[in-house]
Amino acid sequence: MPSPTTEPADSRRVSLVTLGCARNEVDSEELAGRLAAGGWELSADPEDSDVVVVNTCGFVESAKKDSVDTLLAAADTGRKVVAVGCMAERYGTELADSLPEADAVLGFDHYAELSDRLDDVVAGRALASHTPSDRRKLLPISPVRRPAASTAVEVPGHAQHGWGPRVLRTRLDDTPVAALKIASGCDRRCSFCAIPSFRGSFVSRTPEEILAEARWLAEHGVKELFLVSENSTSYGKDFGRDGTRALERLLPELAGVEGIERVRVSYLQPAETRPQLVQAIAGTPGVADYFDLSFQHSSEQVLRRMRRFGSTDSFLALTGQIRELAPEAGIRTNVIVGFPGETEQDLAELERFLTGARLDAVGVFGYSDEDGTEAETFEGKLDPAEVAERVARISALVEELTAQRAEDRIGTFVDVLVEQTGSEEDDPVGRAAHQAPEVDGECVLLDASGLAVGELVRCEVVDSAGVDLIVRPLRDADR
């Protein structure tokens, strides 16, 4: 690994463009840290750079299209273009052959020496494109053997190995919320998902690394930590017996970091969500009452074909447990409709769950085949027109139910993290504890002049608009 103090004499400029999820945002800031350590100057303007690095997303078809469109737009600037990220890792040479506009397609194993690889690109030296492989095979099958072995495998977001106390990350924006990766990879074998094959087996980061990065983020103005991974409920399982309740122990430590106002956990698997974890999230001061649960469906028959566990009744029991401990908690999920073999009865079962669960936000996705997944081989595929009709049906129900849930909050009080201060034309905007960045709606603050980005403001909910809340800050005496 190159020394973090090495800085070539000639300054080079690079622009990073990030697509996809919050995990990719963390990876981009890690890459930015690597490139800054290698002497590259970061630029927000692709046209003012020597190289544009596009951190691609390769999860679903629409994301792949966005990635290709972004790479083509970057090439239109006349600058050198390098593809990294999930789509580059997943398709490698195939992507390079179909997209000659990209000067290089690099996988995760290029990240440690990305500075040198960009030098090669600028100099016109040809680079062999990444050759994809199943990254699950790079680490031992036994989780407890992985921490030692992972130091020799490139795992995005785990760059702390070999850098000592220094945090290898450079912030690419000045927002008061930042994603913080607690683990990478996934050991689940959901029949519709290809992520484990290109993200690899599950590996936790150590609490010491996570806390060091949390303190670094706080020093750089972050007020809310958004804990991300492919499966946060598995955190610590590779630590052995000491890891059984690792996340429950980590949360109060993160909430206690000076300068951090709120900690939010994401990507929880319902079948792995233990009562102790629910209690820790609901009962730890400074941790948002927020549960991002990956239900995907609620029909037992569909879940089994998805290689998942649960049912409408077990999921309703879980949401009931959460509401009992934290009545105002936010619960969000994603669901897939039109899965191979899904019947009208299955869809009605999903509707029963959604109606009973009173969720705050729901992403609705229509099933489509993903390369290399088990579900791609299943019989019972639905006609695309039927899938679209079911998406519309569930989406309409979700829109009604989540709007009702927002209406139920009128008259309650929420703590809003201010993210935009507003202008003469627009009111300030922020998010309450039940609202994650970008996906769960926002709070519009009325009569709220003089606020600063990053302030946590106690507000009364006075109205709603869909999933968004209209709030008014309390006077000092009322707070």
Tab-separated table of C-alpha atoms in Angstrom:
chain	number	residue	atom	x	y	z
A	1	MET	CA	0.000	0.000	0.000
A	2	PRO	CA	1.416	3.445	-0.884
A	3	SER	CA	2.528	5.705	1.911
A	4	PRO	CA	-0.059	8.356	2.894
A	5	THR	CA	2.682	10.996	2.935
A	6	THR	CA	3.704	10.537	-0.689
A	7	GLU	CA	2.816	13.615	-2.767
A	8	PRO	CA	4.083	13.855	-6.345
A	9	ALA	CA	5.374	17.256	-7.386
A	10	ASP	CA	3.022	17.690	-10.314
A	11	SER	CA	-0.548	18.483	-9.297
A	12	ARG	CA	-3.243	16.598	-11.199
A	13	ARG	CA	-6.963	17.291	-11.046
A	14	VAL	CA	-9.660	14.670	-10.671
A	15	SER	CA	-13.444	14.846	-10.400
A	16	LEU	CA	-15.505	12.139	-8.680
A	17	VAL	CA	-19.104	11.445	-9.712
A	18	THR	CA	-21.083	9.108	-7.455
A	19	LEU	CA	-24.158	7.072	-8.364
A	20	GLY	CA	-26.244	4.676	-6.303
A	21	CYS	CA	-26.601	4.205	-2.567
A	22	ALA	CA	-25.060	5.710	0.552
A	23	ARG	CA	-22.507	2.887	0.617
A	24	ASN	CA	-21.167	4.170	-2.692
A	25	GLU	CA	-20.949	7.666	-1.218
A	26	VAL	CA	-18.651	6.323	1.495
A	27	ASP	CA	-16.556	4.508	-1.100
A	28	SER	CA	-16.193	7.720	-3.134
A	29	GLU	CA	-14.985	9.642	-0.086
A	30	GLU	CA	-12.493	6.859	0.606
A	31	LEU	CA	-11.277	7.094	-3.002
A	32	ALA	CA	-11.050	10.861	-2.613
A	33	GLY	CA	-8.873	10.342	0.461
A	34	ARG	CA	-6.616	7.941	-1.425
A	35	LEU	CA	-6.279	10.301	-4.376
A	36	ALA	CA	-5.590	13.327	-2.162
A	37	ALA	CA	-2.881	11.322	-0.390
A	38	GLY	CA	-1.434	10.504	-3.831
A	39	GLY	CA	-1.151	14.183	-4.778
A	40	TRP	CA	-4.349	14.575	-6.799
A	41	GLU	CA	-6.335	17.776	-6.478
A	42	LEU	CA	-10.093	17.199	-6.172
A	43	SER	CA	-12.361	19.265	-8.397
A	44	ALA	CA	-16.158	19.542	-8.303
A	45	ASP	CA	-16.200	20.433	-12.017
A	46	PRO	CA	-15.542	17.534	-14.436
A	47	GLU	CA	-14.626	19.992	-17.209
A	48	ASP	CA	-11.899	21.428	-14.986
A	49	SER	CA	-10.258	18.040	-14.398
A	50	ASP	CA	-7.734	15.779	-16.049
A	51	VAL	CA	-9.766	12.686	-15.191
A	52	VAL	CA	-13.404	12.037	-14.317
A	53	VAL	CA	-13.891	8.989	-12.073
A	54	VAL	CA	-17.460	7.667	-12.143
A	55	ASN	CA	-18.389	5.477	-9.174
A	56	THR	CA	-21.055	3.368	-10.860
A	57	CYS	CA	-24.071	1.460	-9.544
A	58	GLY	CA	-24.850	-2.001	-10.889
A	59	PHE	CA	-27.813	-3.082	-8.774
A	60	VAL	CA	-30.815	-2.980	-11.131
A	61	GLU	CA	-31.350	-2.230	-14.813
A	62	SER	CA	-32.313	1.421	-14.327
A	63	ALA	CA	-29.188	2.017	-12.223
A	64	LYS	CA	-26.989	0.417	-14.870
A	65	LYS	CA	-28.511	2.685	-17.513
A	66	ASP	CA	-27.868	5.743	-15.325
A	67	SER	CA	-24.263	4.637	-14.924
A	68	VAL	CA	-23.727	4.237	-18.666
A	69	ASP	CA	-25.406	7.588	-19.384
A	70	THR	CA	-23.186	9.273	-16.786
A	71	LEU	CA	-20.039	7.729	-18.269
A	72	LEU	CA	-21.041	8.934	-21.738
A	73	ALA	CA	-21.747	12.433	-20.401
A	74	ALA	CA	-18.336	12.465	-18.728
A	75	ALA	CA	-16.711	11.435	-22.009
A	76	ASP	CA	-18.470	14.339	-23.722
A	77	THR	CA	-16.380	16.746	-21.616
A	78	GLY	CA	-13.295	15.627	-23.517
A	79	ARG	CA	-11.599	14.512	-20.303
A	80	LYS	CA	-10.265	11.049	-19.518
A	81	VAL	CA	-12.981	8.832	-18.020
A	82	VAL	CA	-12.519	5.974	-15.562
A	83	ALA	CA	-15.318	3.661	-14.409
A	84	VAL	CA	-15.115	2.212	-10.885
A	85	GLY	CA	-17.737	0.947	-8.447
A	86	CYS	CA	-20.287	-1.844	-8.546
A	87	MET	CA	-21.047	-1.914	-12.264
A	88	ALA	CA	-17.333	-1.857	-13.112
A	89	GLU	CA	-16.678	-4.629	-10.585
A	90	ARG	CA	-19.627	-6.718	-11.729
A	91	TYR	CA	-19.097	-6.497	-15.513
A	92	GLY	CA	-15.479	-5.390	-15.977
A	93	THR	CA	-14.244	-6.369	-19.438
A	94	GLU	CA	-17.812	-6.692	-20.755
A	95	LEU	CA	-18.501	-3.074	-19.813
A	96	ALA	CA	-15.166	-1.961	-21.303
A	97	ASP	CA	-15.872	-3.704	-24.603
A	98	SER	CA	-19.341	-2.190	-24.902
A	99	LEU	CA	-18.259	1.298	-23.783
A	100	PRO	CA	-15.048	2.344	-25.553
A	101	GLU	CA	-15.682	5.922	-24.392
A	102	ALA	CA	-14.321	4.873	-20.978
A	103	ASP	CA	-10.521	5.053	-20.859
A	104	ALA	CA	-10.384	2.431	-18.090
A	105	VAL	CA	-12.730	0.100	-16.218
A	106	LEU	CA	-11.248	-0.692	-12.807
A	107	GLY	CA	-12.473	-3.052	-10.084
A	108	PHE	CA	-12.179	-2.903	-6.309
A	109	ASP	CA	-8.712	-4.460	-6.392
A	110	HIS	CA	-7.425	-1.321	-8.150
A	111	TYR	CA	-8.541	0.990	-5.333
A	112	ALA	CA	-5.344	0.795	-3.247
A	113	GLU	CA	-3.278	2.050	-6.192
A	114	LEU	CA	-5.887	4.217	-7.880
A	115	SER	CA	-3.618	7.261	-7.845
A	116	ASP	CA	-1.029	5.406	-9.911
A	117	ARG	CA	-3.682	3.993	-12.236
A	118	LEU	CA	-4.991	7.478	-12.984
A	119	ASP	CA	-1.426	8.539	-13.759
A	120	ASP	CA	-1.358	5.713	-16.320
A	121	VAL	CA	-4.635	6.918	-17.840
A	122	VAL	CA	-3.451	10.522	-18.144
A	123	ALA	CA	-0.160	9.358	-19.685
A	124	GLY	CA	-2.058	7.263	-22.229
A	125	ARG	CA	-0.748	3.949	-20.951
A	126	ALA	CA	-3.206	1.138	-21.670
A	127	LEU	CA	-4.700	-0.644	-18.657
A	128	ALA	CA	-6.166	-4.126	-18.687
A	129	SER	CA	-9.831	-3.949	-17.758
A	130	HIS	CA	-11.024	-5.629	-14.607
A	131	THR	CA	-11.891	-9.311	-14.967
A	132	PRO	CA	-14.913	-10.111	-12.766
A	133	SER	CA	-14.932	-13.000	-10.312
A	134	ASP	CA	-17.140	-14.183	-7.465
A	135	ARG	CA	-15.772	-12.131	-4.565
A	136	ARG	CA	-17.407	-14.453	-2.030
A	137	LYS	CA	-14.569	-16.876	-2.758
A	138	LEU	CA	-11.861	-14.423	-1.670
A	139	LEU	CA	-12.521	-14.831	2.063
A	140	PRO	CA	-12.942	-17.907	4.287
A	141	ILE	CA	-16.379	-19.477	4.590
A	142	SER	CA	-16.166	-19.211	8.381
A	143	PRO	CA	-16.997	-15.595	9.395
A	144	VAL	CA	-14.664	-15.639	12.414
A	145	ARG	CA	-11.673	-16.328	10.145
A	146	ARG	CA	-12.409	-13.354	7.904
A	147	PRO	CA	-11.052	-10.391	9.944
A	148	ALA	CA	-7.459	-11.622	9.650
A	149	ALA	CA	-7.858	-12.623	6.004
A	150	SER	CA	-9.586	-9.377	4.986
A	151	THR	CA	-6.364	-7.375	5.378
A	152	ALA	CA	-5.143	-9.002	2.154
A	153	VAL	CA	-8.398	-8.418	0.238
A	154	GLU	CA	-9.571	-5.067	-1.038
A	155	VAL	CA	-12.899	-4.331	0.695
A	156	PRO	CA	-14.280	-0.888	-0.202
A	157	GLY	CA	-14.867	1.189	2.898
A	158	HIS	CA	-12.303	-0.747	4.928
A	159	ALA	CA	-9.229	1.222	3.908
A	160	GLN	CA	-8.114	1.809	7.496
A	161	HIS	CA	-5.943	-1.318	7.425
A	162	GLY	CA	-2.299	-0.252	7.271
A	163	TRP	CA	-2.960	3.459	7.744
A	164	GLY	CA	-2.774	3.515	11.528
A	165	PRO	CA	-4.823	6.186	13.287
A	166	ARG	CA	-5.317	8.273	10.161
A	167	VAL	CA	-8.810	8.237	8.627
A	168	LEU	CA	-8.483	7.671	4.903
A	169	ARG	CA	-11.422	9.766	3.764
A	170	THR	CA	-12.068	13.186	2.242
A	171	ARG	CA	-15.519	14.734	2.443
A	172	LEU	CA	-17.004	15.620	-0.941
A	173	ASP	CA	-19.739	17.904	0.415
A	174	ASP	CA	-20.447	19.959	3.532
A	175	THR	CA	-23.832	18.520	4.508
A	176	PRO	CA	-24.399	17.884	8.240
A	177	VAL	CA	-25.117	14.191	7.666
A	178	ALA	CA	-22.629	11.555	6.549
A	179	ALA	CA	-22.837	7.850	5.852
A	180	LEU	CA	-20.522	5.730	7.999
A	181	LYS	CA	-19.848	2.187	6.835
A	182	ILE	CA	-19.890	-0.431	9.601
A	183	ALA	CA	-19.539	-3.515	7.380
A	184	SER	CA	-19.360	-4.654	3.769
A	185	GLY	CA	-20.618	-7.655	1.854
A	186	CYS	CA	-23.443	-10.079	2.548
A	187	ASP	CA	-23.760	-13.780	3.385
A	188	ARG	CA	-27.438	-14.039	2.506
A	189	ARG	CA	-28.447	-15.817	-0.683
A	190	CYS	CA	-31.620	-14.004	-1.728
A	191	SER	CA	-32.636	-15.495	-5.058
A	192	PHE	CA	-33.209	-12.108	-6.715
A	193	CYS	CA	-30.003	-10.372	-5.609
A	194	ALA	CA	-26.553	-10.388	-7.208
A	195	ILE	CA	-24.872	-8.058	-4.688
A	196	PRO	CA	-22.965	-10.725	-2.681
A	197	SER	CA	-21.262	-12.018	-5.847
A	198	PHE	CA	-19.573	-8.687	-6.540
A	199	ARG	CA	-19.480	-7.151	-3.046
A	200	GLY	CA	-18.219	-10.337	-1.413
A	201	SER	CA	-18.772	-12.030	1.934
A	202	PHE	CA	-19.792	-10.130	5.037
A	203	VAL	CA	-16.960	-8.388	6.911
A	204	SER	CA	-17.427	-6.080	9.919
A	205	ARG	CA	-15.236	-3.095	10.602
A	206	THR	CA	-13.795	-2.972	14.096
A	207	PRO	CA	-15.471	-0.690	16.651
A	208	GLU	CA	-12.183	1.175	17.038
A	209	GLU	CA	-12.060	2.047	13.313
A	210	ILE	CA	-15.709	3.069	13.239
A	211	LEU	CA	-15.375	5.290	16.316
A	212	ALA	CA	-12.204	6.904	14.947
A	213	GLU	CA	-14.004	7.743	11.719
A	214	ALA	CA	-17.047	8.991	13.643
A	215	ARG	CA	-14.863	11.404	15.610
A	216	TRP	CA	-13.197	12.538	12.384
A	217	LEU	CA	-16.583	13.198	10.788
A	218	ALA	CA	-17.708	15.166	13.842
A	219	GLU	CA	-14.569	17.294	13.589
A	220	HIS	CA	-15.552	17.999	9.971
A	221	GLY	CA	-18.986	19.350	10.843
A	222	VAL	CA	-21.129	16.203	10.705
A	223	LYS	CA	-24.079	16.149	13.103
A	224	GLU	CA	-25.820	12.925	12.028
A	225	LEU	CA	-24.146	9.587	11.396
A	226	PHE	CA	-25.989	7.323	8.935
A	227	LEU	CA	-24.723	3.783	9.607
A	228	VAL	CA	-24.670	1.756	6.388
A	229	SER	CA	-23.778	-1.749	5.236
A	230	GLU	CA	-25.360	-4.492	3.150
A	231	ASN	CA	-26.780	-6.037	6.346
A	232	SER	CA	-26.370	-4.133	9.607
A	233	THR	CA	-28.081	-6.816	11.712
A	234	SER	CA	-25.111	-9.126	11.020
A	235	TYR	CA	-22.624	-6.606	12.425
A	236	GLY	CA	-20.079	-8.321	14.670
A	237	LYS	CA	-20.924	-11.915	13.750
A	238	ASP	CA	-17.343	-12.310	12.505
A	239	PHE	CA	-15.963	-11.233	15.915
A	240	GLY	CA	-16.816	-14.574	17.527
A	241	ARG	CA	-18.760	-14.737	20.783
A	242	ASP	CA	-17.823	-11.160	21.650
A	243	GLY	CA	-19.693	-9.988	18.559
A	244	THR	CA	-23.126	-11.344	19.454
A	245	ARG	CA	-24.374	-7.935	20.582
A	246	ALA	CA	-21.683	-5.785	18.996
A	247	LEU	CA	-24.088	-3.310	17.391
A	248	GLU	CA	-26.009	-2.790	20.626
A	249	ARG	CA	-22.720	-1.953	22.369
A	250	LEU	CA	-21.507	0.279	19.535
A	251	LEU	CA	-24.582	2.522	19.325
A	252	PRO	CA	-24.202	4.345	22.684
A	253	GLU	CA	-20.510	4.880	22.006
A	254	LEU	CA	-21.274	6.504	18.648
A	255	ALA	CA	-24.050	8.596	20.166
A	256	GLY	CA	-21.581	9.792	22.784
A	257	VAL	CA	-19.072	11.180	20.255
A	258	GLU	CA	-18.693	14.891	20.898
A	259	GLY	CA	-20.489	16.952	18.249
A	260	ILE	CA	-22.754	14.132	17.041
A	261	GLU	CA	-26.432	14.907	17.556
A	262	ARG	CA	-28.015	11.821	16.031
A	263	VAL	CA	-27.081	8.288	14.952
A	264	ARG	CA	-29.257	6.443	12.429
A	265	VAL	CA	-29.074	2.716	11.647
A	266	SER	CA	-30.006	1.403	8.202
A	267	TYR	CA	-30.294	-1.889	6.293
A	268	LEU	CA	-31.814	-4.181	8.926
A	269	GLN	CA	-32.887	-7.715	8.005
A	270	PRO	CA	-36.240	-8.521	9.704
A	271	ALA	CA	-35.363	-12.197	10.264
A	272	GLU	CA	-32.179	-11.143	12.108
A	273	THR	CA	-33.593	-8.195	14.061
A	274	ARG	CA	-33.308	-9.312	17.678
A	275	PRO	CA	-35.476	-7.852	20.460
A	276	GLN	CA	-32.296	-6.553	22.139
A	277	LEU	CA	-31.393	-4.579	19.007
A	278	VAL	CA	-34.879	-3.087	18.806
A	279	GLN	CA	-34.559	-2.056	22.442
A	280	ALA	CA	-31.107	-0.557	21.852
A	281	ILE	CA	-32.305	1.553	18.918
A	282	ALA	CA	-35.499	2.626	20.662
A	283	GLY	CA	-33.929	3.220	24.054
A	284	THR	CA	-30.478	4.747	23.445
A	285	PRO	CA	-30.394	8.564	23.738
A	286	GLY	CA	-29.021	10.090	20.568
A	287	VAL	CA	-30.014	7.132	18.382
A	288	ALA	CA	-32.910	7.869	16.021
A	289	ASP	CA	-36.106	5.872	16.513
A	290	TYR	CA	-35.783	4.647	12.958
A	291	PHE	CA	-36.055	1.131	11.553
A	292	ASP	CA	-35.055	0.512	7.932
A	293	LEU	CA	-36.334	-3.053	7.554
A	294	SER	CA	-35.861	-5.007	4.339
A	295	PHE	CA	-39.193	-6.883	4.215
A	296	GLN	CA	-39.309	-7.261	0.370
A	297	HIS	CA	-42.700	-9.054	0.606
A	298	SER	CA	-44.893	-10.616	3.294
A	299	SER	CA	-46.389	-13.678	1.610
A	300	GLU	CA	-44.683	-16.749	3.048
A	301	GLN	CA	-44.811	-18.479	-0.326
A	302	VAL	CA	-43.096	-15.582	-2.118
A	303	LEU	CA	-40.549	-15.098	0.652
A	304	ARG	CA	-39.515	-18.744	0.467
A	305	ARG	CA	-38.948	-18.439	-3.283
A	306	MET	CA	-36.908	-15.330	-2.532
A	307	ARG	CA	-34.834	-17.485	-0.099
A	308	ARG	CA	-35.982	-15.280	2.760
A	309	PHE	CA	-37.897	-15.864	5.988
A	310	GLY	CA	-40.955	-14.382	7.635
A	311	SER	CA	-44.650	-13.852	7.069
A	312	THR	CA	-47.293	-11.166	7.343
A	313	ASP	CA	-48.033	-12.090	10.954
A	314	SER	CA	-44.380	-12.273	12.056
A	315	PHE	CA	-43.636	-8.947	10.372
A	316	LEU	CA	-46.675	-7.327	12.002
A	317	ALA	CA	-45.463	-8.673	15.347
A	318	LEU	CA	-42.073	-7.010	14.762
A	319	THR	CA	-43.580	-3.649	13.821
A	320	GLY	CA	-45.878	-3.962	16.829
A	321	GLN	CA	-42.903	-4.526	19.113
A	322	ILE	CA	-41.244	-1.414	17.694
A	323	ARG	CA	-44.392	0.715	18.152
A	324	GLU	CA	-44.752	-0.518	21.717
A	325	LEU	CA	-41.254	0.660	22.599
A	326	ALA	CA	-41.290	3.803	20.434
A	327	PRO	CA	-44.782	4.830	19.261
A	328	GLU	CA	-43.440	7.626	17.031
A	329	ALA	CA	-40.669	5.521	15.488
A	330	GLY	CA	-40.168	5.676	11.748
A	331	ILE	CA	-40.324	2.362	9.890
A	332	ARG	CA	-39.482	2.106	6.192
A	333	THR	CA	-39.035	-0.745	3.756
A	334	ASN	CA	-38.782	-1.798	0.118
A	335	VAL	CA	-41.030	-4.382	-1.512
A	336	ILE	CA	-40.765	-6.327	-4.768
A	337	VAL	CA	-43.996	-7.145	-6.604
A	338	GLY	CA	-44.458	-9.401	-9.595
A	339	PHE	CA	-41.921	-11.961	-8.370
A	340	PRO	CA	-42.049	-15.245	-10.337
A	341	GLY	CA	-45.009	-17.286	-9.152
A	342	GLU	CA	-46.659	-14.402	-7.258
A	343	THR	CA	-50.431	-14.938	-7.175
A	344	GLU	CA	-53.341	-12.605	-6.483
A	345	GLN	CA	-53.540	-14.157	-3.028
A	346	ASP	CA	-49.857	-13.326	-2.436
A	347	LEU	CA	-50.478	-9.737	-3.483
A	348	ALA	CA	-53.482	-9.497	-1.182
A	349	GLU	CA	-51.289	-10.782	1.662
A	350	LEU	CA	-48.780	-7.992	0.951
A	351	GLU	CA	-51.632	-5.487	1.011
A	352	ARG	CA	-52.743	-6.865	4.389
A	353	PHE	CA	-49.271	-6.343	5.788
A	354	LEU	CA	-48.849	-2.831	4.414
A	355	THR	CA	-52.262	-1.792	5.732
A	356	GLY	CA	-51.572	-3.178	9.200
A	357	ALA	CA	-47.959	-2.058	9.569
A	358	ARG	CA	-48.515	1.705	9.189
A	359	LEU	CA	-45.090	2.267	7.631
A	360	ASP	CA	-43.668	5.741	7.093
A	361	ALA	CA	-42.054	5.113	3.710
A	362	VAL	CA	-42.134	2.250	1.227
A	363	GLY	CA	-40.180	1.803	-1.990
A	364	VAL	CA	-42.115	-0.300	-4.511
A	365	PHE	CA	-40.170	-2.150	-7.207
A	366	GLY	CA	-41.348	-4.418	-9.992
A	367	TYR	CA	-39.444	-7.662	-10.390
A	368	SER	CA	-37.015	-7.996	-13.283
A	369	ASP	CA	-34.360	-10.640	-13.940
A	370	GLU	CA	-30.869	-9.896	-12.679
A	371	ASP	CA	-27.849	-11.509	-14.351
A	372	GLY	CA	-26.555	-14.576	-12.566
A	373	THR	CA	-29.275	-14.798	-9.910
A	374	GLU	CA	-31.252	-17.910	-9.030
A	375	ALA	CA	-34.577	-16.184	-9.722
A	376	GLU	CA	-33.474	-15.611	-13.319
A	377	THR	CA	-33.995	-19.373	-13.844
A	378	PHE	CA	-37.408	-19.587	-12.139
A	379	GLU	CA	-40.568	-20.559	-13.940
A	380	GLY	CA	-43.807	-18.626	-13.450
A	381	LYS	CA	-42.534	-15.288	-14.768
A	382	LEU	CA	-45.281	-12.675	-15.018
A	383	ASP	CA	-45.876	-10.624	-18.121
A	384	PRO	CA	-44.138	-7.219	-17.800
A	385	ALA	CA	-47.489	-5.468	-18.290
A	386	GLU	CA	-48.921	-7.420	-15.344
A	387	VAL	CA	-45.899	-6.532	-13.207
A	388	ALA	CA	-46.363	-2.851	-14.059
A	389	GLU	CA	-50.052	-3.057	-13.133
A	390	ARG	CA	-49.203	-4.593	-9.771
A	391	VAL	CA	-46.555	-1.938	-9.130
A	392	ALA	CA	-49.156	0.753	-9.811
A	393	ARG	CA	-51.678	-0.953	-7.524
A	394	ILE	CA	-49.303	-1.310	-4.573
A	395	SER	CA	-47.813	2.148	-5.154
A	396	ALA	CA	-51.277	3.729	-4.946
A	397	LEU	CA	-51.953	1.921	-1.675
A	398	VAL	CA	-48.564	2.906	-0.277
A	399	GLU	CA	-49.057	6.555	-1.228
A	400	GLU	CA	-52.370	6.625	0.632
A	401	LEU	CA	-51.081	4.796	3.710
A	402	THR	CA	-47.867	6.784	4.124
A	403	ALA	CA	-49.743	10.061	3.710
A	404	GLN	CA	-52.092	8.950	6.482
A	405	ARG	CA	-49.127	8.082	8.664
A	406	ALA	CA	-47.720	11.574	8.129
A	407	GLU	CA	-51.117	13.102	8.964
A	408	ASP	CA	-51.103	11.155	12.230
A	409	ARG	CA	-48.012	13.132	13.260
A	410	ILE	CA	-49.837	16.473	13.156
A	411	GLY	CA	-49.821	17.895	16.666
A	412	THR	CA	-46.754	15.897	17.742
A	413	PHE	CA	-43.240	17.234	18.295
A	414	VAL	CA	-40.127	16.334	16.298
A	415	ASP	CA	-36.432	17.236	16.409
A	416	VAL	CA	-35.448	18.514	12.968
A	417	LEU	CA	-31.868	18.605	11.683
A	418	VAL	CA	-31.662	21.697	9.466
A	419	GLU	CA	-30.108	20.912	6.069
A	420	GLN	CA	-31.079	23.985	4.015
A	421	THR	CA	-31.529	27.425	5.534
A	422	GLY	CA	-34.012	28.695	2.944
A	423	SER	CA	-34.311	32.009	1.106
A	424	GLU	CA	-36.827	34.764	0.462
A	425	GLU	CA	-38.785	32.362	-1.734
A	426	ASP	CA	-38.229	29.053	0.128
A	427	ASP	CA	-38.553	27.966	3.737
A	428	PRO	CA	-35.750	26.098	5.535
A	429	VAL	CA	-35.774	22.333	5.123
A	430	GLY	CA	-34.598	19.518	7.371
A	431	ARG	CA	-35.357	16.001	8.532
A	432	ALA	CA	-36.899	14.509	11.648
A	433	ALA	CA	-35.716	11.313	13.349
A	434	HIS	CA	-38.074	9.157	11.276
A	435	GLN	CA	-36.764	10.534	7.959
A	436	ALA	CA	-33.543	9.253	6.406
A	437	PRO	CA	-31.692	11.286	3.758
A	438	GLU	CA	-33.262	11.410	0.283
A	439	VAL	CA	-35.748	8.545	0.653
A	440	ASP	CA	-38.209	9.291	3.463
A	441	GLY	CA	-39.511	12.817	2.945
A	442	GLU	CA	-38.511	15.998	4.737
A	443	CYS	CA	-39.672	18.723	7.085
A	444	VAL	CA	-40.436	22.250	5.878
A	445	LEU	CA	-39.886	24.773	8.684
A	446	LEU	CA	-42.274	27.740	8.890
A	447	ASP	CA	-41.399	31.022	10.595
A	448	ALA	CA	-37.837	29.818	11.026
A	449	SER	CA	-35.469	32.612	10.054
A	450	GLY	CA	-31.981	32.720	11.485
A	451	LEU	CA	-31.396	28.977	11.557
A	452	ALA	CA	-28.033	27.488	10.618
A	453	VAL	CA	-27.350	24.265	8.727
A	454	GLY	CA	-26.631	21.537	11.262
A	455	GLU	CA	-28.879	22.885	14.013
A	456	LEU	CA	-31.199	20.420	15.711
A	457	VAL	CA	-34.461	22.257	16.289
A	458	ARG	CA	-37.473	21.175	18.360
A	459	CYS	CA	-40.615	21.678	16.284
A	460	GLU	CA	-44.354	21.099	16.356
A	461	VAL	CA	-45.892	19.345	13.350
A	462	VAL	CA	-48.652	21.616	12.046
A	463	ASP	CA	-49.489	20.000	8.691
A	464	SER	CA	-48.386	17.375	6.183
A	465	ALA	CA	-48.069	17.054	2.414
A	466	GLY	CA	-47.753	13.428	1.354
A	467	VAL	CA	-44.886	12.038	3.443
A	468	ASP	CA	-43.466	15.523	4.074
A	469	LEU	CA	-44.202	17.374	7.303
A	470	ILE	CA	-44.852	21.084	7.772
A	471	VAL	CA	-43.377	22.103	11.128
A	472	ARG	CA	-42.927	25.227	13.229
A	473	PRO	CA	-40.008	25.668	15.644
A	474	LEU	CA	-40.997	26.067	19.266
A	475	ARG	CA	-40.219	29.289	21.027
A	476	ASP	CA	-37.357	29.099	23.513
A	477	ALA	CA	-39.767	29.141	26.456
A	478	ASP	CA	-41.806	26.275	24.973
A	479	ARG	CA	-38.789	24.065	24.296
